């Protein structure tokens, strides 16, 4: 039962990059001991690197700064203590209600296929349960979202695999693997925890 009001808990850093699927690990230390996480090490393809450089010099063009939906995984990767997300669920769906931009993600949990000819800021989410872990496959993005305020971006070929694991009653582990074969050399992995917001 993932239901409740949740907020990112480990540090005030957006894009807590953990590593890549080649086994390299850049463990982030946000939220404890005063250690900042290392900068994300995105490896761009040459044409995408030029686009990233342009976006970094034009940070005012960040779509989230213009109240567009932040996309996935950025919607959950907000600075700690800034925007909560409410999770509600029944036997067929899990819904994420974000305070940021009034974003709503409705995730069918029947492992159904993604629709054809559909593109959105948050893409299309299809989930399934692996024991007590909610696994969500997200595709069909419109290609207009950024991953952070530093100009790191994805295009319409983005694909995200998310895992939501309830570690205890008040801690939810979020993991996301982001692949985009026309932007990145290799997949990226994000990992951080959400803390339950007390009822009062």
GROMACS .gro file of C-alpha atoms in nm:
model
  200
    1UNK     CA    1   0.000   0.000   0.000
    2UNK     CA    2   0.185   0.306  -0.130
    3UNK     CA    3  -0.094   0.545  -0.047
    4UNK     CA    4  -0.009   0.867   0.131
    5UNK     CA    5   0.154   1.203   0.091
    6UNK     CA    6   0.526   1.182   0.009
    7UNK     CA    7   0.812   1.427  -0.030
    8UNK     CA    8   1.170   1.387  -0.145
    9UNK     CA    9   1.389   1.354   0.161
   10UNK     CA   10   1.758   1.324   0.077
   11UNK     CA   11   1.913   1.661   0.018
   12UNK     CA   12   1.809   1.962  -0.185
   13UNK     CA   13   1.976   1.855  -0.506
   14UNK     CA   14   1.793   1.789  -0.827
   15UNK     CA   15   1.906   1.493  -1.034
   16UNK     CA   16   2.073   1.270  -0.775
   17UNK     CA   17   2.258   1.064  -1.031
   18UNK     CA   18   2.375   0.729  -0.903
   19UNK     CA   19   2.560   0.577  -1.193
   20UNK     CA   20   2.521   0.395  -1.517
   21UNK     CA   21   2.452   0.039  -1.616
   22UNK     CA   22   2.818  -0.036  -1.689
   23UNK     CA   23   2.873  -0.082  -1.316
   24UNK     CA   24   3.022   0.262  -1.251
   25UNK     CA   25   2.886   0.400  -0.927
   26UNK     CA   26   2.879   0.762  -0.819
   27UNK     CA   27   2.698   0.715  -0.487
   28UNK     CA   28   2.526   1.035  -0.386
   29UNK     CA   29   2.554   1.154  -0.029
   30UNK     CA   30   2.274   1.410  -0.022
   31UNK     CA   31   2.097   1.473   0.306
   32UNK     CA   32   2.365   1.366   0.547
   33UNK     CA   33   2.701   1.476   0.675
   34UNK     CA   34   2.703   1.792   0.467
   35UNK     CA   35   2.827   1.606   0.159
   36UNK     CA   36   2.691   1.720  -0.173
   37UNK     CA   37   2.635   1.457  -0.442
   38UNK     CA   38   2.884   1.455  -0.726
   39UNK     CA   39   2.775   1.623  -1.048
   40UNK     CA   40   2.579   1.404  -1.284
   41UNK     CA   41   2.798   1.249  -1.551
   42UNK     CA   42   2.579   1.240  -1.856
   43UNK     CA   43   2.751   1.100  -2.163
   44UNK     CA   44   2.595   1.262  -2.470
   45UNK     CA   45   2.620   1.161  -2.831
   46UNK     CA   46   2.800   1.436  -3.033
   47UNK     CA   47   2.493   1.609  -3.179
   48UNK     CA   48   2.311   1.592  -2.846
   49UNK     CA   49   2.616   1.735  -2.666
   50UNK     CA   50   2.593   2.048  -2.880
   51UNK     CA   51   2.224   2.080  -2.797
   52UNK     CA   52   2.297   2.037  -2.427
   53UNK     CA   53   2.556   2.316  -2.445
   54UNK     CA   54   2.298   2.544  -2.606
   55UNK     CA   55   2.039   2.465  -2.338
   56UNK     CA   56   2.290   2.519  -2.060
   57UNK     CA   57   2.351   2.870  -2.196
   58UNK     CA   58   1.974   2.927  -2.226
   59UNK     CA   59   1.850   2.803  -1.888
   60UNK     CA   60   1.556   3.045  -1.905
   61UNK     CA   61   1.408   2.813  -2.170
   62UNK     CA   62   1.361   2.533  -1.913
   63UNK     CA   63   1.000   2.420  -1.975
   64UNK     CA   64   0.934   2.366  -1.603
   65UNK     CA   65   1.015   2.733  -1.545
   66UNK     CA   66   0.724   2.808  -1.780
   67UNK     CA   67   0.487   2.582  -1.581
   68UNK     CA   68   0.497   2.291  -1.826
   69UNK     CA   69   0.490   1.942  -1.679
   70UNK     CA   70   0.836   1.833  -1.562
   71UNK     CA   71   0.826   1.483  -1.712
   72UNK     CA   72   0.971   1.159  -1.579
   73UNK     CA   73   1.174   1.120  -1.362
   74UNK     CA   74   1.198   1.492  -1.294
   75UNK     CA   75   0.843   1.511  -1.160
   76UNK     CA   76   0.951   1.318  -0.851
   77UNK     CA   77   1.306   1.453  -0.847
   78UNK     CA   78   1.212   1.793  -0.710
   79UNK     CA   79   1.438   1.964  -0.453
   80UNK     CA   80   1.378   1.814  -0.109
   81UNK     CA   81   1.098   1.974   0.087
   82UNK     CA   82   0.960   2.167  -0.210
   83UNK     CA   83   0.673   1.977  -0.373
   84UNK     CA   84   0.492   1.674  -0.231
   85UNK     CA   85   0.322   1.398  -0.429
   86UNK     CA   86   0.012   1.211  -0.318
   87UNK     CA   87  -0.022   0.846  -0.413
   88UNK     CA   88  -0.363   0.683  -0.426
   89UNK     CA   89  -0.436   0.335  -0.554
   90UNK     CA   90  -0.693   0.062  -0.595
   91UNK     CA   91  -0.672  -0.287  -0.740
   92UNK     CA   92  -0.639  -0.157  -1.098
   93UNK     CA   93  -0.453   0.175  -1.085
   94UNK     CA   94  -0.191   0.378  -0.901
   95UNK     CA   95  -0.222   0.754  -0.936
   96UNK     CA   96   0.043   1.015  -0.858
   97UNK     CA   97  -0.099   1.359  -0.782
   98UNK     CA   98   0.180   1.617  -0.790
   99UNK     CA   99   0.154   1.960  -0.636
  100UNK     CA  100   0.407   2.082  -0.894
  101UNK     CA  101   0.221   2.205  -1.204
  102UNK     CA  102  -0.087   2.010  -1.082
  103UNK     CA  103   0.057   1.711  -1.265
  104UNK     CA  104  -0.137   1.382  -1.255
  105UNK     CA  105  -0.006   1.042  -1.362
  106UNK     CA  106  -0.250   0.752  -1.379
  107UNK     CA  107  -0.076   0.416  -1.400
  108UNK     CA  108  -0.276   0.106  -1.496
  109UNK     CA  109  -0.127  -0.193  -1.310
  110UNK     CA  110  -0.233  -0.460  -1.560
  111UNK     CA  111   0.097  -0.451  -1.757
  112UNK     CA  112  -0.101  -0.349  -2.066
  113UNK     CA  113   0.067  -0.217  -2.379
  114UNK     CA  114   0.136   0.147  -2.454
  115UNK     CA  115  -0.109   0.310  -2.697
  116UNK     CA  116  -0.002   0.397  -3.049
  117UNK     CA  117   0.015   0.754  -3.180
  118UNK     CA  118   0.012   0.910  -2.833
  119UNK     CA  119   0.275   1.148  -2.693
  120UNK     CA  120   0.272   1.351  -2.372
  121UNK     CA  121   0.497   1.549  -2.137
  122UNK     CA  122   0.489   1.261  -1.887
  123UNK     CA  123   0.471   0.995  -2.156
  124UNK     CA  124   0.246   0.694  -2.100
  125UNK     CA  125   0.288   0.480  -1.787
  126UNK     CA  126   0.210   0.108  -1.763
  127UNK     CA  127   0.273  -0.073  -1.436
  128UNK     CA  128   0.283  -0.415  -1.281
  129UNK     CA  129   0.354  -0.555  -0.937
  130UNK     CA  130   0.664  -0.765  -0.872
  131UNK     CA  131   0.578  -0.881  -0.522
  132UNK     CA  132   0.549  -0.560  -0.321
  133UNK     CA  133   0.744  -0.352  -0.575
  134UNK     CA  134   0.560  -0.137  -0.828
  135UNK     CA  135   0.746  -0.150  -1.162
  136UNK     CA  136   0.644   0.110  -1.418
  137UNK     CA  137   0.737   0.124  -1.786
  138UNK     CA  138   0.712   0.477  -1.931
  139UNK     CA  139   0.737   0.570  -2.299
  140UNK     CA  140   0.554   0.785  -2.559
  141UNK     CA  141   0.718   1.111  -2.450
  142UNK     CA  142   0.677   1.431  -2.649
  143UNK     CA  143   1.051   1.502  -2.630
  144UNK     CA  144   1.017   1.849  -2.478
  145UNK     CA  145   1.123   1.790  -2.117
  146UNK     CA  146   1.452   1.860  -1.942
  147UNK     CA  147   1.599   1.642  -1.668
  148UNK     CA  148   1.714   1.935  -1.453
  149UNK     CA  149   1.786   2.307  -1.452
  150UNK     CA  150   2.134   2.254  -1.600
  151UNK     CA  151   2.007   2.188  -1.951
  152UNK     CA  152   2.029   1.807  -1.938
  153UNK     CA  153   1.752   1.683  -2.162
  154UNK     CA  154   1.582   1.392  -2.332
  155UNK     CA  155   1.396   1.368  -2.660
  156UNK     CA  156   1.096   1.171  -2.786
  157UNK     CA  157   1.294   0.847  -2.773
  158UNK     CA  158   1.323   0.856  -2.394
  159UNK     CA  159   1.227   0.537  -2.214
  160UNK     CA  160   1.206   0.506  -1.834
  161UNK     CA  161   1.181   0.202  -1.610
  162UNK     CA  162   1.073   0.297  -1.257
  163UNK     CA  163   1.066   0.096  -0.934
  164UNK     CA  164   0.874   0.205  -0.622
  165UNK     CA  165   0.974   0.007  -0.311
  166UNK     CA  166   0.820   0.066   0.030
  167UNK     CA  167   1.117   0.027   0.262
  168UNK     CA  168   0.917   0.085   0.578
  169UNK     CA  169   0.595   0.262   0.668
  170UNK     CA  170   0.747   0.608   0.619
  171UNK     CA  171   1.016   0.558   0.352
  172UNK     CA  172   0.965   0.493  -0.019
  173UNK     CA  173   1.263   0.411  -0.241
  174UNK     CA  174   1.239   0.543  -0.596
  175UNK     CA  175   1.466   0.410  -0.871
  176UNK     CA  176   1.458   0.505  -1.237
  177UNK     CA  177   1.662   0.390  -1.535
  178UNK     CA  178   1.650   0.639  -1.821
  179UNK     CA  179   1.753   0.539  -2.172
  180UNK     CA  180   1.749   0.758  -2.481
  181UNK     CA  181   1.945   0.612  -2.775
  182UNK     CA  182   1.948   0.938  -2.972
  183UNK     CA  183   2.078   1.148  -2.680
  184UNK     CA  184   2.290   0.938  -2.442
  185UNK     CA  185   2.576   0.697  -2.496
  186UNK     CA  186   2.445   0.473  -2.215
  187UNK     CA  187   2.153   0.459  -1.973
  188UNK     CA  188   2.134   0.671  -1.658
  189UNK     CA  189   2.014   0.561  -1.318
  190UNK     CA  190   1.847   0.779  -1.057
  191UNK     CA  191   1.782   0.673  -0.699
  192UNK     CA  192   1.645   0.864  -0.401
  193UNK     CA  193   1.399   0.825  -0.118
  194UNK     CA  194   1.062   0.982  -0.051
  195UNK     CA  195   0.955   1.040   0.308
  196UNK     CA  196   0.595   1.020   0.426
  197UNK     CA  197   0.450   1.358   0.518
  198UNK     CA  198   0.283   1.341   0.861
  199UNK     CA  199  -0.096   1.368   0.861
  200UNK     CA  200  -0.084   1.696   1.055
   0.00000   0.00000   0.00000
